[in-house]
Amino acid sequence: MPASDEQLTVAVGDASFSAVYARPAEPTATVVVAHGAGAGMGHPFLHGFTDALNSLGVATLRFNFPYREAGRKFPDRPPMAIAAWRAAMAAARAQADAHGDRGPVWAAGKSFGGRMASMAAAEGMDVAGLVYLGYPLHAPGKPEKLRDEHLYGLGTPMLFLQGTRDTFATPGILEDVVSRIGPNAVLQWAEGGDHSFAVAGKKRPAGEVGASLAAPVAAFIAAHSQGGGPSLTCRSAS
């Protein structure tokens, strides 16, 4: 039976934001998913990604950052974004507890959303693992200004899913960063993908593109839920 969406309102300080929770029967884990800087939780990419995770037996909670909820274009500053992440994780755990689910709760994010998740984890947010759907390691054309310092202190499992044509992460630099994080970090390449995982000459709906990333994410979570997990590797996503 397909998972059905449940609309939630999550409080953070004096503000609140929307979230959508979806739970398949007897989920093995829960993944909280944040959007990128330029699109909200309703973007087809994220919708496709979470629907596909649900079909693989993983519950999901995707949410809007407060700036998006308020209709603003400029992303929240890190303190607010991190507070929103903490609130979203707490909401996901409350949903899991209400259903008697005991699986791990992971954090995943597209670009800005993933980076803010990693910063929240660096500041002590309790999370089983992190998934980056296109980590914004640096601004396009500015590889000398890396956003990596906080990553090296994280001991949780981390999966970097990255397009080989992503201008926000020079391949050689990202490979070096991931190798220096340690064996808890895995880099998986999407051959030909840009920052949105679109491949030149291969037109696919955004929902289909997002859905294509669910299988490697579910497999990574399952491997670590069993107490193991792959060491650093660089390979292509399906």
PDB file of C-alpha atoms in Angstrom:
ATOM      1  CA  MET A   1       0.000   0.000   0.000  1.00  0.00           C
ATOM      2  CA  PRO A   2       1.531   3.372  -1.028  1.00  0.00           C
ATOM      3  CA  ALA A   3       2.507   5.799   1.704  1.00  0.00           C
ATOM      4  CA  SER A   4       0.123   8.729   2.093  1.00  0.00           C
ATOM      5  CA  ASP A   5       1.289  12.278   2.814  1.00  0.00           C
ATOM      6  CA  GLU A   6       0.483  13.844   6.177  1.00  0.00           C
ATOM      7  CA  GLN A   7       0.720  17.634   6.359  1.00  0.00           C
ATOM      8  CA  LEU A   8       2.447  18.989   9.488  1.00  0.00           C
ATOM      9  CA  THR A   9       3.233  22.384  10.965  1.00  0.00           C
ATOM     10  CA  VAL A  10       6.499  22.542  12.895  1.00  0.00           C
ATOM     11  CA  ALA A  11       7.342  25.330  15.343  1.00  0.00           C
ATOM     12  CA  VAL A  12      10.807  26.877  15.541  1.00  0.00           C
ATOM     13  CA  GLY A  13      11.167  29.772  17.971  1.00  0.00           C
ATOM     14  CA  ASP A  14       8.459  32.333  17.192  1.00  0.00           C
ATOM     15  CA  ALA A  15       8.025  31.016  13.662  1.00  0.00           C
ATOM     16  CA  SER A  16       6.714  27.833  12.080  1.00  0.00           C
ATOM     17  CA  PHE A  17       7.137  25.950   8.831  1.00  0.00           C
ATOM     18  CA  SER A  18       5.348  23.269   6.837  1.00  0.00           C
ATOM     19  CA  ALA A  19       6.422  19.655   6.540  1.00  0.00           C
ATOM     20  CA  VAL A  20       5.116  16.536   4.841  1.00  0.00           C
ATOM     21  CA  TYR A  21       5.462  13.149   6.531  1.00  0.00           C
ATOM     22  CA  ALA A  22       5.003   9.908   4.608  1.00  0.00           C
ATOM     23  CA  ARG A  23       5.233   6.471   6.176  1.00  0.00           C
ATOM     24  CA  PRO A  24       5.092   3.104   4.423  1.00  0.00           C
ATOM     25  CA  ALA A  25       4.111   0.021   6.388  1.00  0.00           C
ATOM     26  CA  GLU A  26       6.830  -1.006   8.861  1.00  0.00           C
ATOM     27  CA  PRO A  27       9.554   1.401   7.698  1.00  0.00           C
ATOM     28  CA  THR A  28      13.161   0.407   8.268  1.00  0.00           C
ATOM     29  CA  ALA A  29      14.311   4.006   8.776  1.00  0.00           C
ATOM     30  CA  THR A  30      13.197   7.624   8.544  1.00  0.00           C
ATOM     31  CA  VAL A  31      14.893  10.235   6.370  1.00  0.00           C
ATOM     32  CA  VAL A  32      14.321  13.951   6.953  1.00  0.00           C
ATOM     33  CA  VAL A  33      14.806  15.856   3.687  1.00  0.00           C
ATOM     34  CA  ALA A  34      15.542  19.566   3.158  1.00  0.00           C
ATOM     35  CA  HIS A  35      15.362  21.517  -0.083  1.00  0.00           C
ATOM     36  CA  GLY A  36      17.998  23.615  -1.809  1.00  0.00           C
ATOM     37  CA  ALA A  37      18.259  27.393  -1.732  1.00  0.00           C
ATOM     38  CA  GLY A  38      16.144  28.038  -4.810  1.00  0.00           C
ATOM     39  CA  ALA A  39      13.194  25.678  -4.398  1.00  0.00           C
ATOM     40  CA  GLY A  40      10.896  24.490  -1.641  1.00  0.00           C
ATOM     41  CA  MET A  41       9.891  21.057  -0.405  1.00  0.00           C
ATOM     42  CA  GLY A  42       7.231  20.773  -3.115  1.00  0.00           C
ATOM     43  CA  HIS A  43       9.755  20.693  -5.966  1.00  0.00           C
ATOM     44  CA  PRO A  44       9.252  17.578  -8.156  1.00  0.00           C
ATOM     45  CA  PHE A  45      12.871  16.506  -7.559  1.00  0.00           C
ATOM     46  CA  LEU A  46      12.308  16.157  -3.800  1.00  0.00           C
ATOM     47  CA  HIS A  47       8.817  14.750  -4.272  1.00  0.00           C
ATOM     48  CA  GLY A  48      10.183  12.051  -6.575  1.00  0.00           C
ATOM     49  CA  PHE A  49      13.045  11.310  -4.204  1.00  0.00           C
ATOM     50  CA  THR A  50      10.839  10.887  -1.126  1.00  0.00           C
ATOM     51  CA  ASP A  51       8.154   8.911  -2.983  1.00  0.00           C
ATOM     52  CA  ALA A  52      10.829   6.499  -4.197  1.00  0.00           C
ATOM     53  CA  LEU A  53      12.269   6.153  -0.693  1.00  0.00           C
ATOM     54  CA  ASN A  54       8.766   5.374   0.594  1.00  0.00           C
ATOM     55  CA  SER A  55       8.430   2.626  -2.015  1.00  0.00           C
ATOM     56  CA  LEU A  56      11.697   1.154  -0.698  1.00  0.00           C
ATOM     57  CA  GLY A  57      10.341   0.973   2.845  1.00  0.00           C
ATOM     58  CA  VAL A  58      11.754   4.226   4.235  1.00  0.00           C
ATOM     59  CA  ALA A  59       9.607   6.873   5.940  1.00  0.00           C
ATOM     60  CA  THR A  60      10.305  10.493   5.017  1.00  0.00           C
ATOM     61  CA  LEU A  61       9.692  13.976   6.323  1.00  0.00           C
ATOM     62  CA  ARG A  62      10.432  16.854   3.928  1.00  0.00           C
ATOM     63  CA  PHE A  63      10.144  20.408   5.122  1.00  0.00           C
ATOM     64  CA  ASN A  64      10.392  24.068   4.157  1.00  0.00           C
ATOM     65  CA  PHE A  65      12.964  26.326   5.752  1.00  0.00           C
ATOM     66  CA  PRO A  66      11.314  29.362   7.411  1.00  0.00           C
ATOM     67  CA  TYR A  67      12.453  31.784   4.676  1.00  0.00           C
ATOM     68  CA  ARG A  68      10.699  29.689   2.050  1.00  0.00           C
ATOM     69  CA  GLU A  69       7.597  29.403   4.197  1.00  0.00           C
ATOM     70  CA  ALA A  70       7.494  33.194   4.474  1.00  0.00           C
ATOM     71  CA  GLY A  71       7.871  33.662   0.726  1.00  0.00           C
ATOM     72  CA  ARG A  72      11.357  35.144   0.908  1.00  0.00           C
ATOM     73  CA  LYS A  73      14.011  34.336  -1.694  1.00  0.00           C
ATOM     74  CA  PHE A  74      17.177  34.783   0.356  1.00  0.00           C
ATOM     75  CA  PRO A  75      17.996  31.688   2.448  1.00  0.00           C
ATOM     76  CA  ASP A  76      17.952  31.760   6.234  1.00  0.00           C
ATOM     77  CA  ARG A  77      21.219  32.445   7.996  1.00  0.00           C
ATOM     78  CA  PRO A  78      22.818  29.335   9.531  1.00  0.00           C
ATOM     79  CA  PRO A  79      21.487  29.840  13.083  1.00  0.00           C
ATOM     80  CA  MET A  80      17.867  29.833  11.865  1.00  0.00           C
ATOM     81  CA  ALA A  81      18.460  27.056   9.320  1.00  0.00           C
ATOM     82  CA  ILE A  82      20.112  24.898  11.965  1.00  0.00           C
ATOM     83  CA  ALA A  83      17.247  25.547  14.391  1.00  0.00           C
ATOM     84  CA  ALA A  84      14.811  24.497  11.668  1.00  0.00           C
ATOM     85  CA  TRP A  85      16.778  21.307  11.101  1.00  0.00           C
ATOM     86  CA  ARG A  86      16.657  20.468  14.811  1.00  0.00           C
ATOM     87  CA  ALA A  87      12.899  21.089  14.879  1.00  0.00           C
ATOM     88  CA  ALA A  88      12.344  18.952  11.778  1.00  0.00           C
ATOM     89  CA  MET A  89      14.363  16.084  13.247  1.00  0.00           C
ATOM     90  CA  ALA A  90      12.370  16.311  16.486  1.00  0.00           C
ATOM     91  CA  ALA A  91       9.118  16.212  14.494  1.00  0.00           C
ATOM     92  CA  ALA A  92      10.292  13.134  12.587  1.00  0.00           C
ATOM     93  CA  ARG A  93      11.249  11.365  15.795  1.00  0.00           C
ATOM     94  CA  ALA A  94       7.854  12.225  17.306  1.00  0.00           C
ATOM     95  CA  GLN A  95       6.134  10.670  14.295  1.00  0.00           C
ATOM     96  CA  ALA A  96       8.316   7.560  14.517  1.00  0.00           C
ATOM     97  CA  ASP A  97       7.620   7.201  18.235  1.00  0.00           C
ATOM     98  CA  ALA A  98       3.882   7.628  17.687  1.00  0.00           C
ATOM     99  CA  HIS A  99       3.921   4.713  15.246  1.00  0.00           C
ATOM    100  CA  GLY A 100       6.269   2.557  17.300  1.00  0.00           C
ATOM    101  CA  ASP A 101       9.052   2.748  14.708  1.00  0.00           C
ATOM    102  CA  ARG A 102      12.524   2.053  16.055  1.00  0.00           C
ATOM    103  CA  GLY A 103      14.597   2.512  12.914  1.00  0.00           C
ATOM    104  CA  PRO A 104      17.341   5.158  12.612  1.00  0.00           C
ATOM    105  CA  VAL A 105      16.566   8.752  11.663  1.00  0.00           C
ATOM    106  CA  TRP A 106      18.796  10.207   8.941  1.00  0.00           C
ATOM    107  CA  ALA A 107      19.142  13.701   7.488  1.00  0.00           C
ATOM    108  CA  ALA A 108      19.328  14.388   3.755  1.00  0.00           C
ATOM    109  CA  GLY A 109      19.387  17.619   1.822  1.00  0.00           C
ATOM    110  CA  LYS A 110      19.704  19.089  -1.626  1.00  0.00           C
ATOM    111  CA  SER A 111      22.654  21.516  -1.810  1.00  0.00           C
ATOM    112  CA  PHE A 112      21.981  24.220   0.836  1.00  0.00           C
ATOM    113  CA  GLY A 113      19.703  21.852   2.753  1.00  0.00           C
ATOM    114  CA  GLY A 114      22.418  19.216   3.027  1.00  0.00           C
ATOM    115  CA  ARG A 115      25.077  21.706   4.006  1.00  0.00           C
ATOM    116  CA  MET A 116      22.862  23.080   6.788  1.00  0.00           C
ATOM    117  CA  ALA A 117      22.222  19.516   7.977  1.00  0.00           C
ATOM    118  CA  SER A 118      25.964  18.933   8.245  1.00  0.00           C
ATOM    119  CA  MET A 119      26.411  22.178  10.162  1.00  0.00           C
ATOM    120  CA  ALA A 120      23.587  21.204  12.519  1.00  0.00           C
ATOM    121  CA  ALA A 121      25.256  17.826  13.070  1.00  0.00           C
ATOM    122  CA  ALA A 122      28.571  19.580  13.742  1.00  0.00           C
ATOM    123  CA  GLU A 123      26.782  21.577  16.436  1.00  0.00           C
ATOM    124  CA  GLY A 124      25.480  18.433  18.102  1.00  0.00           C
ATOM    125  CA  MET A 125      22.233  17.542  16.325  1.00  0.00           C
ATOM    126  CA  ASP A 126      21.559  13.860  16.931  1.00  0.00           C
ATOM    127  CA  VAL A 127      21.409  12.063  13.588  1.00  0.00           C
ATOM    128  CA  ALA A 128      22.152   8.498  12.460  1.00  0.00           C
ATOM    129  CA  GLY A 129      23.767   9.660   9.226  1.00  0.00           C
ATOM    130  CA  LEU A 130      23.860  12.338   6.543  1.00  0.00           C
ATOM    131  CA  VAL A 131      23.075  12.258   2.829  1.00  0.00           C
ATOM    132  CA  TYR A 132      24.117  15.095   0.517  1.00  0.00           C
ATOM    133  CA  LEU A 133      22.256  15.419  -2.785  1.00  0.00           C
ATOM    134  CA  GLY A 134      24.814  17.657  -4.462  1.00  0.00           C
ATOM    135  CA  TYR A 135      26.987  19.130  -1.714  1.00  0.00           C
ATOM    136  CA  PRO A 136      27.840  22.822  -2.433  1.00  0.00           C
ATOM    137  CA  LEU A 137      31.532  22.535  -1.664  1.00  0.00           C
ATOM    138  CA  HIS A 138      32.275  25.912  -3.224  1.00  0.00           C
ATOM    139  CA  ALA A 139      30.571  28.583  -5.321  1.00  0.00           C
ATOM    140  CA  PRO A 140      30.880  28.024  -9.090  1.00  0.00           C
ATOM    141  CA  GLY A 141      34.269  29.208 -10.278  1.00  0.00           C
ATOM    142  CA  LYS A 142      35.572  29.745  -6.741  1.00  0.00           C
ATOM    143  CA  PRO A 143      37.201  26.460  -5.685  1.00  0.00           C
ATOM    144  CA  GLU A 144      39.598  28.340  -3.415  1.00  0.00           C
ATOM    145  CA  LYS A 145      36.761  29.130  -0.995  1.00  0.00           C
ATOM    146  CA  LEU A 146      35.735  25.739   0.340  1.00  0.00           C
ATOM    147  CA  ARG A 147      32.836  25.054   2.715  1.00  0.00           C
ATOM    148  CA  ASP A 148      34.434  22.039   4.318  1.00  0.00           C
ATOM    149  CA  GLU A 149      35.955  22.878   7.717  1.00  0.00           C
ATOM    150  CA  HIS A 150      33.077  21.524   9.824  1.00  0.00           C
ATOM    151  CA  LEU A 151      32.927  18.223   7.902  1.00  0.00           C
ATOM    152  CA  TYR A 152      36.151  16.781   9.307  1.00  0.00           C
ATOM    153  CA  GLY A 153      34.839  16.508  12.844  1.00  0.00           C
ATOM    154  CA  LEU A 154      31.755  14.496  11.875  1.00  0.00           C
ATOM    155  CA  GLY A 155      31.907  10.808  12.725  1.00  0.00           C
ATOM    156  CA  THR A 156      28.469   9.812  11.433  1.00  0.00           C
ATOM    157  CA  PRO A 157      28.100   7.901   8.151  1.00  0.00           C
ATOM    158  CA  MET A 158      27.935  10.307   5.207  1.00  0.00           C
ATOM    159  CA  LEU A 159      26.949   9.700   1.604  1.00  0.00           C
ATOM    160  CA  PHE A 160      27.893  12.322  -0.985  1.00  0.00           C
ATOM    161  CA  LEU A 161      25.858  11.912  -4.178  1.00  0.00           C
ATOM    162  CA  GLN A 162      27.337  14.283  -6.742  1.00  0.00           C
ATOM    163  CA  GLY A 163      27.090  14.917 -10.488  1.00  0.00           C
ATOM    164  CA  THR A 164      30.372  14.800 -12.369  1.00  0.00           C
ATOM    165  CA  ARG A 165      29.474  18.128 -14.069  1.00  0.00           C
ATOM    166  CA  ASP A 166      28.427  19.884 -10.873  1.00  0.00           C
ATOM    167  CA  THR A 167      30.008  23.337 -10.868  1.00  0.00           C
ATOM    168  CA  PHE A 168      29.556  23.546  -7.081  1.00  0.00           C
ATOM    169  CA  ALA A 169      32.131  20.788  -6.491  1.00  0.00           C
ATOM    170  CA  THR A 170      35.297  20.333  -8.534  1.00  0.00           C
ATOM    171  CA  PRO A 171      35.687  16.519  -8.738  1.00  0.00           C
ATOM    172  CA  GLY A 172      39.307  16.276  -7.644  1.00  0.00           C
ATOM    173  CA  ILE A 173      38.783  18.667  -4.747  1.00  0.00           C
ATOM    174  CA  LEU A 174      35.660  16.875  -3.532  1.00  0.00           C
ATOM    175  CA  GLU A 175      37.416  13.507  -3.720  1.00  0.00           C
ATOM    176  CA  ASP A 176      40.231  14.900  -1.570  1.00  0.00           C
ATOM    177  CA  VAL A 177      37.783  16.336   0.976  1.00  0.00           C
ATOM    178  CA  VAL A 178      35.868  13.075   1.267  1.00  0.00           C
ATOM    179  CA  SER A 179      39.066  11.049   1.635  1.00  0.00           C
ATOM    180  CA  ARG A 180      40.230  13.347   4.443  1.00  0.00           C
ATOM    181  CA  ILE A 181      36.922  13.031   6.306  1.00  0.00           C
ATOM    182  CA  GLY A 182      37.643   9.348   6.758  1.00  0.00           C
ATOM    183  CA  PRO A 183      36.094   5.918   6.121  1.00  0.00           C
ATOM    184  CA  ASN A 184      32.681   7.031   7.383  1.00  0.00           C
ATOM    185  CA  ALA A 185      32.299   9.148   4.206  1.00  0.00           C
ATOM    186  CA  VAL A 186      31.398   7.732   0.795  1.00  0.00           C
ATOM    187  CA  LEU A 187      31.381   9.593  -2.511  1.00  0.00           C
ATOM    188  CA  GLN A 188      29.150   8.283  -5.276  1.00  0.00           C
ATOM    189  CA  TRP A 189      29.223   9.966  -8.680  1.00  0.00           C
ATOM    190  CA  ALA A 190      26.247  10.476 -10.986  1.00  0.00           C
ATOM    191  CA  GLU A 191      27.948  10.344 -14.379  1.00  0.00           C
ATOM    192  CA  GLY A 192      27.275  13.466 -16.455  1.00  0.00           C
ATOM    193  CA  GLY A 193      25.016  15.039 -13.848  1.00  0.00           C
ATOM    194  CA  ASP A 194      25.002  18.757 -13.086  1.00  0.00           C
ATOM    195  CA  HIS A 195      24.051  20.329  -9.746  1.00  0.00           C
ATOM    196  CA  SER A 196      20.453  19.185 -10.299  1.00  0.00           C
ATOM    197  CA  PHE A 197      21.645  15.763 -11.539  1.00  0.00           C
ATOM    198  CA  ALA A 198      20.400  16.565 -15.041  1.00  0.00           C
ATOM    199  CA  VAL A 199      22.459  14.916 -17.785  1.00  0.00           C
ATOM    200  CA  ALA A 200      23.123  16.772 -21.040  1.00  0.00           C
ATOM    201  CA  GLY A 201      21.279  15.202 -23.951  1.00  0.00           C
ATOM    202  CA  LYS A 202      19.146  13.039 -21.652  1.00  0.00           C
ATOM    203  CA  LYS A 203      15.922  14.820 -20.804  1.00  0.00           C
ATOM    204  CA  ARG A 204      14.133  13.429 -17.774  1.00  0.00           C
ATOM    205  CA  PRO A 205      11.441  14.972 -15.548  1.00  0.00           C
ATOM    206  CA  ALA A 206      12.833  16.322 -12.278  1.00  0.00           C
ATOM    207  CA  GLY A 207      10.719  13.831 -10.329  1.00  0.00           C
ATOM    208  CA  GLU A 208      12.294  10.945 -12.191  1.00  0.00           C
ATOM    209  CA  VAL A 209      15.760  12.321 -11.573  1.00  0.00           C
ATOM    210  CA  GLY A 210      15.085  12.612  -7.843  1.00  0.00           C
ATOM    211  CA  ALA A 211      13.613   9.117  -7.738  1.00  0.00           C
ATOM    212  CA  SER A 212      16.764   7.687  -9.344  1.00  0.00           C
ATOM    213  CA  LEU A 213      18.783   8.684  -6.269  1.00  0.00           C
ATOM    214  CA  ALA A 214      16.600   6.835  -3.771  1.00  0.00           C
ATOM    215  CA  ALA A 215      18.014   3.332  -4.323  1.00  0.00           C
ATOM    216  CA  PRO A 216      21.658   4.165  -3.484  1.00  0.00           C
ATOM    217  CA  VAL A 217      20.488   6.162  -0.457  1.00  0.00           C
ATOM    218  CA  ALA A 218      18.300   3.313   0.822  1.00  0.00           C
ATOM    219  CA  ALA A 219      21.131   0.827   0.258  1.00  0.00           C
ATOM    220  CA  PHE A 220      23.611   3.006   2.153  1.00  0.00           C
ATOM    221  CA  ILE A 221      21.210   3.388   5.073  1.00  0.00           C
ATOM    222  CA  ALA A 222      20.505  -0.346   5.142  1.00  0.00           C
ATOM    223  CA  ALA A 223      24.213  -1.191   5.145  1.00  0.00           C
ATOM    224  CA  HIS A 224      24.874   1.057   8.121  1.00  0.00           C
ATOM    225  CA  SER A 225      21.737  -0.049   9.945  1.00  0.00           C
ATOM    226  CA  GLN A 226      23.160  -3.549   9.897  1.00  0.00           C
ATOM    227  CA  GLY A 227      26.218  -2.351  11.760  1.00  0.00           C
ATOM    228  CA  GLY A 228      28.546  -2.253   8.802  1.00  0.00           C
ATOM    229  CA  GLY A 229      29.015   0.081   5.907  1.00  0.00           C
ATOM    230  CA  PRO A 230      31.230   0.569   2.900  1.00  0.00           C
ATOM    231  CA  SER A 231      34.525   2.381   3.114  1.00  0.00           C
ATOM    232  CA  LEU A 232      35.367   5.313   0.862  1.00  0.00           C
ATOM    233  CA  THR A 233      34.580   4.608  -2.746  1.00  0.00           C
ATOM    234  CA  CYS A 234      33.935   6.609  -5.886  1.00  0.00           C
ATOM    235  CA  ARG A 235      31.424   5.104  -8.270  1.00  0.00           C
ATOM    236  CA  SER A 236      28.501   6.012 -10.473  1.00  0.00           C
ATOM    237  CA  ALA A 237      24.920   6.267  -9.260  1.00  0.00           C
ATOM    238  CA  SER A 238      22.327   4.324 -11.184  1.00  0.00           C
TER     239      SER A 238
END
